[in-house]
XYZ file of C-alpha atoms in Angstrom:
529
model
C -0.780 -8.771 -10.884
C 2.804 -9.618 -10.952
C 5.261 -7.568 -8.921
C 8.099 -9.323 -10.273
C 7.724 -8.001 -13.692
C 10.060 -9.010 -17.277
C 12.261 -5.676 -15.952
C 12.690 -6.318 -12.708
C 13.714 -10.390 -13.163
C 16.278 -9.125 -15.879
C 17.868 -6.711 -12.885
C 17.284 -9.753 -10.569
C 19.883 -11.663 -12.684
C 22.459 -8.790 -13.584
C 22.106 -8.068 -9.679
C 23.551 -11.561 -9.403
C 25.938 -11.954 -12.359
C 27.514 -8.663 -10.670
C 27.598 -9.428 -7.134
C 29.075 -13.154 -7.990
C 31.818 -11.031 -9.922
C 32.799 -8.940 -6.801
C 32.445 -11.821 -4.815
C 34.792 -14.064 -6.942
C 37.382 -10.482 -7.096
C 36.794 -10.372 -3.229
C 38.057 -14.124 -3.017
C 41.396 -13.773 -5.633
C 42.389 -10.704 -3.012
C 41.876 -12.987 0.342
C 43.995 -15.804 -1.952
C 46.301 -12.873 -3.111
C 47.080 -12.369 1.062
C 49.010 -15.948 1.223
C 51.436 -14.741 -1.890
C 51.851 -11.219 -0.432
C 52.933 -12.216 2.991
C 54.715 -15.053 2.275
C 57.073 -13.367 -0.398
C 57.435 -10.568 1.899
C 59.058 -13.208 4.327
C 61.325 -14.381 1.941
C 62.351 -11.321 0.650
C 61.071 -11.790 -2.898
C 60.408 -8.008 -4.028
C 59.536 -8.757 -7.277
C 56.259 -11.120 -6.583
C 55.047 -8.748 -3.061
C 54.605 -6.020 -5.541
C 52.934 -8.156 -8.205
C 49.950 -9.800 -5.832
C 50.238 -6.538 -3.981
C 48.963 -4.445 -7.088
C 46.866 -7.924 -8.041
C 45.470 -7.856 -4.378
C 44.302 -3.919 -5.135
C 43.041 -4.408 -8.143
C 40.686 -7.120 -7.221
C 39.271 -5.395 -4.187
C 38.679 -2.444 -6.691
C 36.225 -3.972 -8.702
C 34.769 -5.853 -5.828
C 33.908 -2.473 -4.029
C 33.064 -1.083 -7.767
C 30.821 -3.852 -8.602
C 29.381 -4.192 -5.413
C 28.465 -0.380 -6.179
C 26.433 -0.943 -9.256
C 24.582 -4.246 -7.769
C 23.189 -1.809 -4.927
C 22.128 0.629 -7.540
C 20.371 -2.074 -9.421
C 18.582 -3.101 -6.361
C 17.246 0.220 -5.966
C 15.797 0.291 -8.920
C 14.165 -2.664 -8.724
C 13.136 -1.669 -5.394
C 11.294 0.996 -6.809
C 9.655 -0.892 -9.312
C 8.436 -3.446 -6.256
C 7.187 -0.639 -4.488
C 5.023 0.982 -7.390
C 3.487 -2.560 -8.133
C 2.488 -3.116 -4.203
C 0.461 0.216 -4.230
C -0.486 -0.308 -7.714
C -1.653 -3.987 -6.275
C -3.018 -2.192 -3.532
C -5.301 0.126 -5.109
C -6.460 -2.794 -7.592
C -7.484 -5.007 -4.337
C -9.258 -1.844 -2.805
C -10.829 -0.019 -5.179
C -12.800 -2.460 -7.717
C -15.773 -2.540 -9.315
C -17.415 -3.817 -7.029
C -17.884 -1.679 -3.993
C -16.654 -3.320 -0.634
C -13.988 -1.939 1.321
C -12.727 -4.337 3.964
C -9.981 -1.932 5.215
C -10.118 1.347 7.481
C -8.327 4.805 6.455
C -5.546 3.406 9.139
C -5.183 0.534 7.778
C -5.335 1.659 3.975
C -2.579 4.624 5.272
C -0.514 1.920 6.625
C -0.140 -0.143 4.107
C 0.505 2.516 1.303
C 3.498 3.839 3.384
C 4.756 1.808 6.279
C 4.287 -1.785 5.476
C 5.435 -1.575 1.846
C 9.121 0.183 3.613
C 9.018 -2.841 5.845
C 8.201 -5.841 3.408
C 11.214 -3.483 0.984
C 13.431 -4.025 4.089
C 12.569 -7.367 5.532
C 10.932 -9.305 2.000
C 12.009 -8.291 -1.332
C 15.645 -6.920 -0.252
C 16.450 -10.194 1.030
C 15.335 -11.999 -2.310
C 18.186 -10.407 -3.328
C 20.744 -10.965 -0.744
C 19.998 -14.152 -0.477
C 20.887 -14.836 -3.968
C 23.849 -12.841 -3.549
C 25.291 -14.432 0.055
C 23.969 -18.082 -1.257
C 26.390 -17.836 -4.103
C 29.124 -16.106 -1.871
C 29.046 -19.334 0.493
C 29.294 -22.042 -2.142
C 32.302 -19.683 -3.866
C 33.490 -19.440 -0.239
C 33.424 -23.505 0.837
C 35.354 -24.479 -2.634
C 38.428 -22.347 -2.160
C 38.257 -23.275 1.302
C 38.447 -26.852 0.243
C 41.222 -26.447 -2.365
C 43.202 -24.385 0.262
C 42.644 -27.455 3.164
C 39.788 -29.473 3.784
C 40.336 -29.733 7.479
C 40.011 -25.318 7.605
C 37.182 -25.535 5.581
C 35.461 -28.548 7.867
C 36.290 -26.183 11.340
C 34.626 -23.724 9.209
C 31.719 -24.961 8.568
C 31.049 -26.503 11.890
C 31.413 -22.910 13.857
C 29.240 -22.132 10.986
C 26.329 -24.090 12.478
C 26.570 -22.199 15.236
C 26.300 -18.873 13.850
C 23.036 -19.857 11.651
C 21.335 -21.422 14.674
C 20.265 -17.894 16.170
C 18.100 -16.179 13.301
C 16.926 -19.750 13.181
C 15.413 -20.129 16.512
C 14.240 -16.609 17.001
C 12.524 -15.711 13.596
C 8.665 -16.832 14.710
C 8.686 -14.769 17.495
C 10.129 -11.717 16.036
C 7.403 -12.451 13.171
C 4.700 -12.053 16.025
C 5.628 -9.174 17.203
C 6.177 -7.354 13.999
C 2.827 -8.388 13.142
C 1.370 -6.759 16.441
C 3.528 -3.372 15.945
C 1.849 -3.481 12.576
C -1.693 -3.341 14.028
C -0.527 -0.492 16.528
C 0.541 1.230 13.940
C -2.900 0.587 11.695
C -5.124 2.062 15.053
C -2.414 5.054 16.030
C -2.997 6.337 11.935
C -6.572 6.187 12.508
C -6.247 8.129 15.390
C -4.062 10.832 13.630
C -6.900 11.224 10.939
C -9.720 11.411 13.117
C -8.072 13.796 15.497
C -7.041 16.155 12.539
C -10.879 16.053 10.273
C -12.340 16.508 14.544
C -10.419 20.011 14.983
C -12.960 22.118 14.474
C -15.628 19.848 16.175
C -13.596 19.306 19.423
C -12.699 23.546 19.098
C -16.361 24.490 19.257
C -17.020 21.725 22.323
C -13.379 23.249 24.247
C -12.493 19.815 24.115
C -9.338 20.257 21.907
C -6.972 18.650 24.400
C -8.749 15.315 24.218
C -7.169 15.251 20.870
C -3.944 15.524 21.709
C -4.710 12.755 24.607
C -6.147 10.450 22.440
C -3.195 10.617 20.116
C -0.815 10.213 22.897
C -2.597 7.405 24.192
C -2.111 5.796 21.109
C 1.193 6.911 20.947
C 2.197 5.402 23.895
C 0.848 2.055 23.154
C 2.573 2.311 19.634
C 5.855 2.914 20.768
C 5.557 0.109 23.505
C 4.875 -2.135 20.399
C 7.522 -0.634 18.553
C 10.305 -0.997 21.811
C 9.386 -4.942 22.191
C 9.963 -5.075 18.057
C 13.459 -2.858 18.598
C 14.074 -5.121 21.477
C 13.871 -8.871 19.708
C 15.932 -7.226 17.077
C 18.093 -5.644 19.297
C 18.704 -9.302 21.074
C 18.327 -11.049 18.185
C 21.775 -9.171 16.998
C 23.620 -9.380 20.279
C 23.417 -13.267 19.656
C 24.610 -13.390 16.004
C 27.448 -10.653 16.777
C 29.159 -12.344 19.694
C 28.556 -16.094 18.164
C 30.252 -14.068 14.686
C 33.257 -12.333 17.212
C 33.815 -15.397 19.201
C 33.975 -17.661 16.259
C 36.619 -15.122 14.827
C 38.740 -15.397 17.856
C 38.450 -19.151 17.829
C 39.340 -19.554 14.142
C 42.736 -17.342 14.393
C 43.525 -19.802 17.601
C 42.747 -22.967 15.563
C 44.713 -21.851 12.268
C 47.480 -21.204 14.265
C 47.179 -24.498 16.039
C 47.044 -25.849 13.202
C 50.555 -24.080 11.717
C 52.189 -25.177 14.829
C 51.075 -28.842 14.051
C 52.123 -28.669 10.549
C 48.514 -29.183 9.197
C 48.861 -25.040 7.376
C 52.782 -24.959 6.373
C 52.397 -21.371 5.253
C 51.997 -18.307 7.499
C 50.059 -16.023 4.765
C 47.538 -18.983 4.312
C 46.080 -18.039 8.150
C 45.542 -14.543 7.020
C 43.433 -16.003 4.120
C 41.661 -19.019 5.762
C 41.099 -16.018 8.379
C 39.450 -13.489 5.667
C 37.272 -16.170 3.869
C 35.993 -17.831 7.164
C 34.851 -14.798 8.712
C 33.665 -12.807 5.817
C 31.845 -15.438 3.302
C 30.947 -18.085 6.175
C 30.505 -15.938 9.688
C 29.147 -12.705 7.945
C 27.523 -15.250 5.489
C 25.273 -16.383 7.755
C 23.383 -13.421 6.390
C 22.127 -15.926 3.527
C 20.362 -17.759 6.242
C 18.929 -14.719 7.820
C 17.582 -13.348 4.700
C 16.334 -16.537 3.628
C 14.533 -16.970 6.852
C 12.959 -13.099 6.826
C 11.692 -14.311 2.841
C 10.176 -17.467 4.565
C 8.866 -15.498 7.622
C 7.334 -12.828 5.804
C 5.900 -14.566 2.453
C 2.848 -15.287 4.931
C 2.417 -11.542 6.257
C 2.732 -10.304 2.801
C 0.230 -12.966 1.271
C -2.336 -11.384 4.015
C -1.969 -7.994 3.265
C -1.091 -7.594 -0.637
C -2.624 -10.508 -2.074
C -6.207 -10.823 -3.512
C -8.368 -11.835 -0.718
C -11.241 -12.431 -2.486
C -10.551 -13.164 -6.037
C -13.874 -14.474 -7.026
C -15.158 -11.406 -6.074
C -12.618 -9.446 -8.049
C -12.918 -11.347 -11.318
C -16.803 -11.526 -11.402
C -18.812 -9.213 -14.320
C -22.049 -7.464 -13.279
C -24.536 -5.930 -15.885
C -23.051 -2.476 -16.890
C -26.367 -0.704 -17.494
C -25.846 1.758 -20.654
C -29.339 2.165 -21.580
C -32.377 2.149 -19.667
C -36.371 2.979 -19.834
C -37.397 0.886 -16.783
C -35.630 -0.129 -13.472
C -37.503 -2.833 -11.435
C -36.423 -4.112 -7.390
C -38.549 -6.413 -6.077
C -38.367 -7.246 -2.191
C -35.179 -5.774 -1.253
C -33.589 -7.273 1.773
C -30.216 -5.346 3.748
C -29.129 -5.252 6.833
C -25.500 -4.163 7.934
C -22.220 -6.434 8.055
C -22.234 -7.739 11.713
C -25.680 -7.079 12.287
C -28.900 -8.637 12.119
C -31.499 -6.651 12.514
C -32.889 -5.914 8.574
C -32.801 -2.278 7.837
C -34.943 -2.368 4.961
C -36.906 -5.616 4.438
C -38.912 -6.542 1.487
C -38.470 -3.210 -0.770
C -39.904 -3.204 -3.966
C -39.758 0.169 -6.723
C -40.253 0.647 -10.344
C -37.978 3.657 -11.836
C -39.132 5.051 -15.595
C -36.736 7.118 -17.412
C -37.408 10.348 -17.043
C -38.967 10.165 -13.374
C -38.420 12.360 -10.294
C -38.888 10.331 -7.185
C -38.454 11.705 -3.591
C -37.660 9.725 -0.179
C -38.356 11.372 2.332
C -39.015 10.220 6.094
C -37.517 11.119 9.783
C -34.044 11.266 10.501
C -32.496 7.486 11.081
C -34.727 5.860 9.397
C -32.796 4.319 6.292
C -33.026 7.132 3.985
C -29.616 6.958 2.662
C -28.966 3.265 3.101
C -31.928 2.458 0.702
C -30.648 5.436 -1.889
C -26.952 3.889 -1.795
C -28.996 0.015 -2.067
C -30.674 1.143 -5.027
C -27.750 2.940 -6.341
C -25.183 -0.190 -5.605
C -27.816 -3.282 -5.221
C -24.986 -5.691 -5.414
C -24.777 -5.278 -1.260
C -28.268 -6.553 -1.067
C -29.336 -9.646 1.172
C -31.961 -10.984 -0.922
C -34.326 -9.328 -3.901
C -34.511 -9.152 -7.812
C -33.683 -7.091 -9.847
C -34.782 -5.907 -13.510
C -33.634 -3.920 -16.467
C -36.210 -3.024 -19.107
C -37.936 -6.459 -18.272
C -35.434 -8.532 -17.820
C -34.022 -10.283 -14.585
C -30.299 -9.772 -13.978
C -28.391 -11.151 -11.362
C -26.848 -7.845 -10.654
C -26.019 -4.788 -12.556
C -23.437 -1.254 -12.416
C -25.599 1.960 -13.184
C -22.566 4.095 -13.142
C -22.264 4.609 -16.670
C -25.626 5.564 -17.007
C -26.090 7.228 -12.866
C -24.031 9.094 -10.516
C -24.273 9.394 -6.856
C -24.222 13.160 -4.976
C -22.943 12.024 -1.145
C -24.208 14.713 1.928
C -20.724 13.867 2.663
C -18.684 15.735 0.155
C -15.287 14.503 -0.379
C -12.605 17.295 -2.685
C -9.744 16.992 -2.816
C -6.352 19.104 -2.121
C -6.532 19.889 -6.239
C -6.920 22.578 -8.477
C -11.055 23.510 -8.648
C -11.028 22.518 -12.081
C -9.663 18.557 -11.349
C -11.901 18.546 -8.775
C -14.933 19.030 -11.185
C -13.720 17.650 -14.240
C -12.692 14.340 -12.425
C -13.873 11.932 -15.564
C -12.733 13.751 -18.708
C -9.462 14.202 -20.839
C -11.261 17.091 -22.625
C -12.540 20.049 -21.139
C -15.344 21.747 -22.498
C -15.053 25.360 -20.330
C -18.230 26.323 -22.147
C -20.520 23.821 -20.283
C -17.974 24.120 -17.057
C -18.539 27.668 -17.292
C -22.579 27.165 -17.974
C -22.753 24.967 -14.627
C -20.660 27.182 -12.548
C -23.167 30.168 -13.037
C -26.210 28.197 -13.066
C -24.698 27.303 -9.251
C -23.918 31.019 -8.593
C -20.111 29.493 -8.449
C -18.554 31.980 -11.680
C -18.093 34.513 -9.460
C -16.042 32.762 -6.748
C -13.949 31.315 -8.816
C -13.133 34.225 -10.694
C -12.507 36.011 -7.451
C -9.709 33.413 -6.674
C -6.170 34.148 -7.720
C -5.528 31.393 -10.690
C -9.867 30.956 -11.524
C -10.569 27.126 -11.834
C -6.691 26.365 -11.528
C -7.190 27.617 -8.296
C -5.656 25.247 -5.377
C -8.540 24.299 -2.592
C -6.264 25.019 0.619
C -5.693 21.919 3.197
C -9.352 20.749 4.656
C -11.271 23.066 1.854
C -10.495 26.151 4.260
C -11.005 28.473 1.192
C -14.459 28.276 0.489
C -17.353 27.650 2.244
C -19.367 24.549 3.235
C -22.063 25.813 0.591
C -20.210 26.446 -2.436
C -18.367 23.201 -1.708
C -21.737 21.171 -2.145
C -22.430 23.121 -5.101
C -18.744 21.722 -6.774
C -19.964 18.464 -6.172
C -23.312 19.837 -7.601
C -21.342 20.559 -11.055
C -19.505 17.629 -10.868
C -21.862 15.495 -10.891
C -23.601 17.370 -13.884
C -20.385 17.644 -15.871
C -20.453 13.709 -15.681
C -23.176 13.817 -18.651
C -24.943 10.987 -17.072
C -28.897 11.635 -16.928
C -29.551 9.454 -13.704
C -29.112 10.743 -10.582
C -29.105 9.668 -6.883
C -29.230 12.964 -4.331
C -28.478 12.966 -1.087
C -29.844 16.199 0.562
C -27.627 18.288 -1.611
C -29.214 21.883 -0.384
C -28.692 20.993 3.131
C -25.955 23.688 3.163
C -27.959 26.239 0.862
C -29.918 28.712 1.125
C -33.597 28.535 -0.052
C -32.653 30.741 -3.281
C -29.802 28.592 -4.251
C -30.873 25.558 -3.248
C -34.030 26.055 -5.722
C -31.843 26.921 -8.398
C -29.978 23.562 -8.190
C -33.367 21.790 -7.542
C -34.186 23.291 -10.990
C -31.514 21.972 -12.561
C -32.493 18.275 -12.130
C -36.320 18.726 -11.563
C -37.486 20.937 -14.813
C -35.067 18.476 -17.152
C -37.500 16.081 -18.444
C -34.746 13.951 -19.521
C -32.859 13.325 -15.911
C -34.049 10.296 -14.039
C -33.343 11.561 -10.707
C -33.830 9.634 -6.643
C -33.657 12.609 -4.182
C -33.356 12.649 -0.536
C -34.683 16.252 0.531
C -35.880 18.044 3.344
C -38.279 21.234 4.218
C -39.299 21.514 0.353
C -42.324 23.558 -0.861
C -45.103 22.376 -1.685
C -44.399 23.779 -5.009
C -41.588 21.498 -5.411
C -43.491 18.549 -3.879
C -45.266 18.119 -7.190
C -42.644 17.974 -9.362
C -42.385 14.501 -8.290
C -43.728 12.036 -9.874
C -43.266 9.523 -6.640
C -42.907 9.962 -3.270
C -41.606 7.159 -0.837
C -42.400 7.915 2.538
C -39.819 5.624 5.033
């Protein structure tokens, strides 16, 4: 993906064409300041008002153009930052399921890092256009006006880009460790806020607020040593830029007294170019060297890690009468020991197949396996017959997690996740086969209805039962079940076993506890783990 999009390059160059404008303006006034002073000392009226209005004029539309550059940058600022979370989201969530970031992390790089790589990366793309342009402008007046100026010049010069030089790898290091803090200290937040009502039932609450002021603390200590190399790092380039002032209003004057400068109002320009375009301009180095320092940080986090990964096609399964695994092998990332070993099941269209088996062991690893086999350590796998490498059920199959996720959303986007159309006839069908109608109606805007912060307005029940309906108003006729009763009562929870079980045409792989026998024999396999 390209963050530096057609729109974006085109405000790249007007940024440019602008800001060399204003800077050629800011260079006729600093000229203009030889005429004005010297006619001023020889009493010529006439000319001091004519490159005094000249001298006002060009500052003008400096300051003016200046203006709309800066404007321009923002908006190509925002552009930037769309594409990085756009970029972000592509890298994270792909068709192929692997997530190789935390919450922290994925927090922090949607919000902090993308203000500091707008700051410390793609703002200085800019300016260092913009200053490089200003210096090269800057050096040939300097060497019309006298070559000896402009060689003292450039010499202090050295000086003043020697400093960002020699300290930008370590401030890079420490960036990139206030960057981690900051990953771990989000984490933190999120944990402690979803473990409220936990830690409130154990009277543990204050070990929340410890935790995140542990992590506080060692956040901010990250974030003082970052303020701190900054901090020194602009000591150094503002007394190298003062002193180098000082010295080059002592050596232009030298010079005048030596007869090198033979006009008074050329010190007062030499003076204004020198330490604007050359001392300040040092900012050309600076930003080139926060580009160069940061192109690595930024490849690390925004760019495609794992592009083969990305770019490779799996089987979409759209049609299906039998499913085969033969000797599936997974075991976790980091970890050895084999979870399940050597799992083999054939799935016919239309079957109802329970897994059942004592808590911890592998119940909902081997339903999310078969569900996503593409995180498999060894096996095959075949569609009606066929071996495939790998395939994607999820236009055919949909997943119902025990861990229900809704978000902060009307009801109705919540449940109606996949579709442009809504068809409140079969919305409305679902909700009362659920016993769900009558809560929502009961709710002040009905399925437009906000769900409050953390789901607080309704209860752990009826939100299973939303992801219940959701998963039904997908209109997909495979479905994986992950003890979806386990907050219902017996009467409901029948009602939604019903739902899949007596529908000879939903191929259903259910995780379920304490069900009747009744229920038991609606199966038409039953793995025992």
């Amino acid at each position: 993906m390209k963050l530096f999009t057609k729109k974006i390059w085109i405000q790249y160059i007007l940024y440019t064409f602008l800001t060399l404008i204003g800077n050629i303006s800011f260079l006729a006034m600093s000229y203009s300041f030889a005429y004005i002073i010297d006619k001023a000392i020889v009493g010529d009226i006439i000319s001091f008002m004519y490159w005094s209005i000249a001298s006002c004029l060009f500052i003008t539309l400096h300051l003016f153009l200046d203006y709309v550059s800066e404007i321009i940058l923002n908006s190509a600022i925002r552009k930037i930052n769309v594409n990085l979370r756009k970029l972000t989201s592509n890298n994270t969530f792909g068709d192929i399921y692997k997530l190789t970031l935390d919450s922290g992390e994925f927090l922090n790089l949607n919000s902090n890092k993308i203000t500091q790589f707008e700051t410390l990366y793609f703002t200085n793309v800019f300016y260092f256009t913009k200053n490089f342009f200003a210096l090269i402008l800057a050096f040939s007046l300097l060497a019309y006006i006298n070559w000896m100026a402009m060689l003292v010049i450039l010499l202090l010069s050295i000086f003043v880009v020697l400093s960002p030089f020699l300290m930008s790898k370590k401030t890079q290091n420490i960036i990139e460790k206030a960057n981690k803090k900051n990953d771990t200290f989000l984490q933190t937040v999120k944990d402690s806020f979803n473990s409220y009502w936990t830690y409130w039932c154990l009277d543990i609450v204050e070990k929340l607020g410890n935790n995140i002021n542990k992590d506080s603390e060692e956040l901010e200590k990250e974030n003082q040593r970052m303020r701190n190399i900054i901090t020194t790092n602009s000591f150094i380039n503002e007394f190298i830029l003062f002193l180098g002032q000082v010295l080059l209003i002592i050596l232009f004057s030298l010079f005048y007294l030596k007869g090198i400068i033979t006009s008074i109002g050329l010190i007062t320009t030499l003076y204004t170019i020198g330490s604007t375009y050359v001392f300040f301009g040092n900012n050309s180095l600076k930003s080139l060297l926060k580009v160069v320092s940061f192109t690595k940080i930024f490849k690390k986090e925004f760019i495609v890690k794992d592009s083969d990964l990305n770019n490779k096609k799996i089987n979409k399964v759209v049609e299906f009468e039998t499913i085969c695994y033969e000797d599936l092998t997974f075991n976790h990332p980091n970890n050895s020991e084999k979870v399940i070993e050597n799992f083999s099941l054939k799935i016919n269209k239309g079957e109802k197949i329970l897994i059942s088996g004592k808590s911890g062991v592998g119940k909902t690893t081997l339903l999310k396996l078969l569900f996503n086999p593409y995180s498999r350590k060894s096996g095959k796998l075949k569609v009606n017959e066929t071996y495939v490498e790998d395939f994607d059920l999820r236009s055919v199959a949909t997943y119902v997690d025990q861990q229900i996720v809704l978000n902060k959303t009307s009801i109705m986007e919540n449940i109606n996740v996949n579709k442009k159309r809504v068809d409140l006839d079969k919305i409305n069908y679902y909700l009362e086969a659920l016993d769900l109608k009558k809560k929502v109606d009961s709710l002040p805007n009905g399925l437009d209805s906000l769900l409050e912060d953390n789901i607080s307005n309704i209860s752990g029940g009826e939100k299973q039962r939303l992801s219940i309906a959701r998963a039904l108003l997908s209109e997909k006729t495979f479905f994986f079940l992950d003890e979806i009763t386990s907050a219902l009562d017996k009467k409901t929870a029948k009602k939604c076993l019903d739902l899949f079980l007596k529908d000879k045409n939903k191929t259903v792989l259910m995780i379920v506890h304490d069900l009747d026998d009744s229920y038991i024999r609606m199966f038409d396999k039953v793995i025992n783990l």
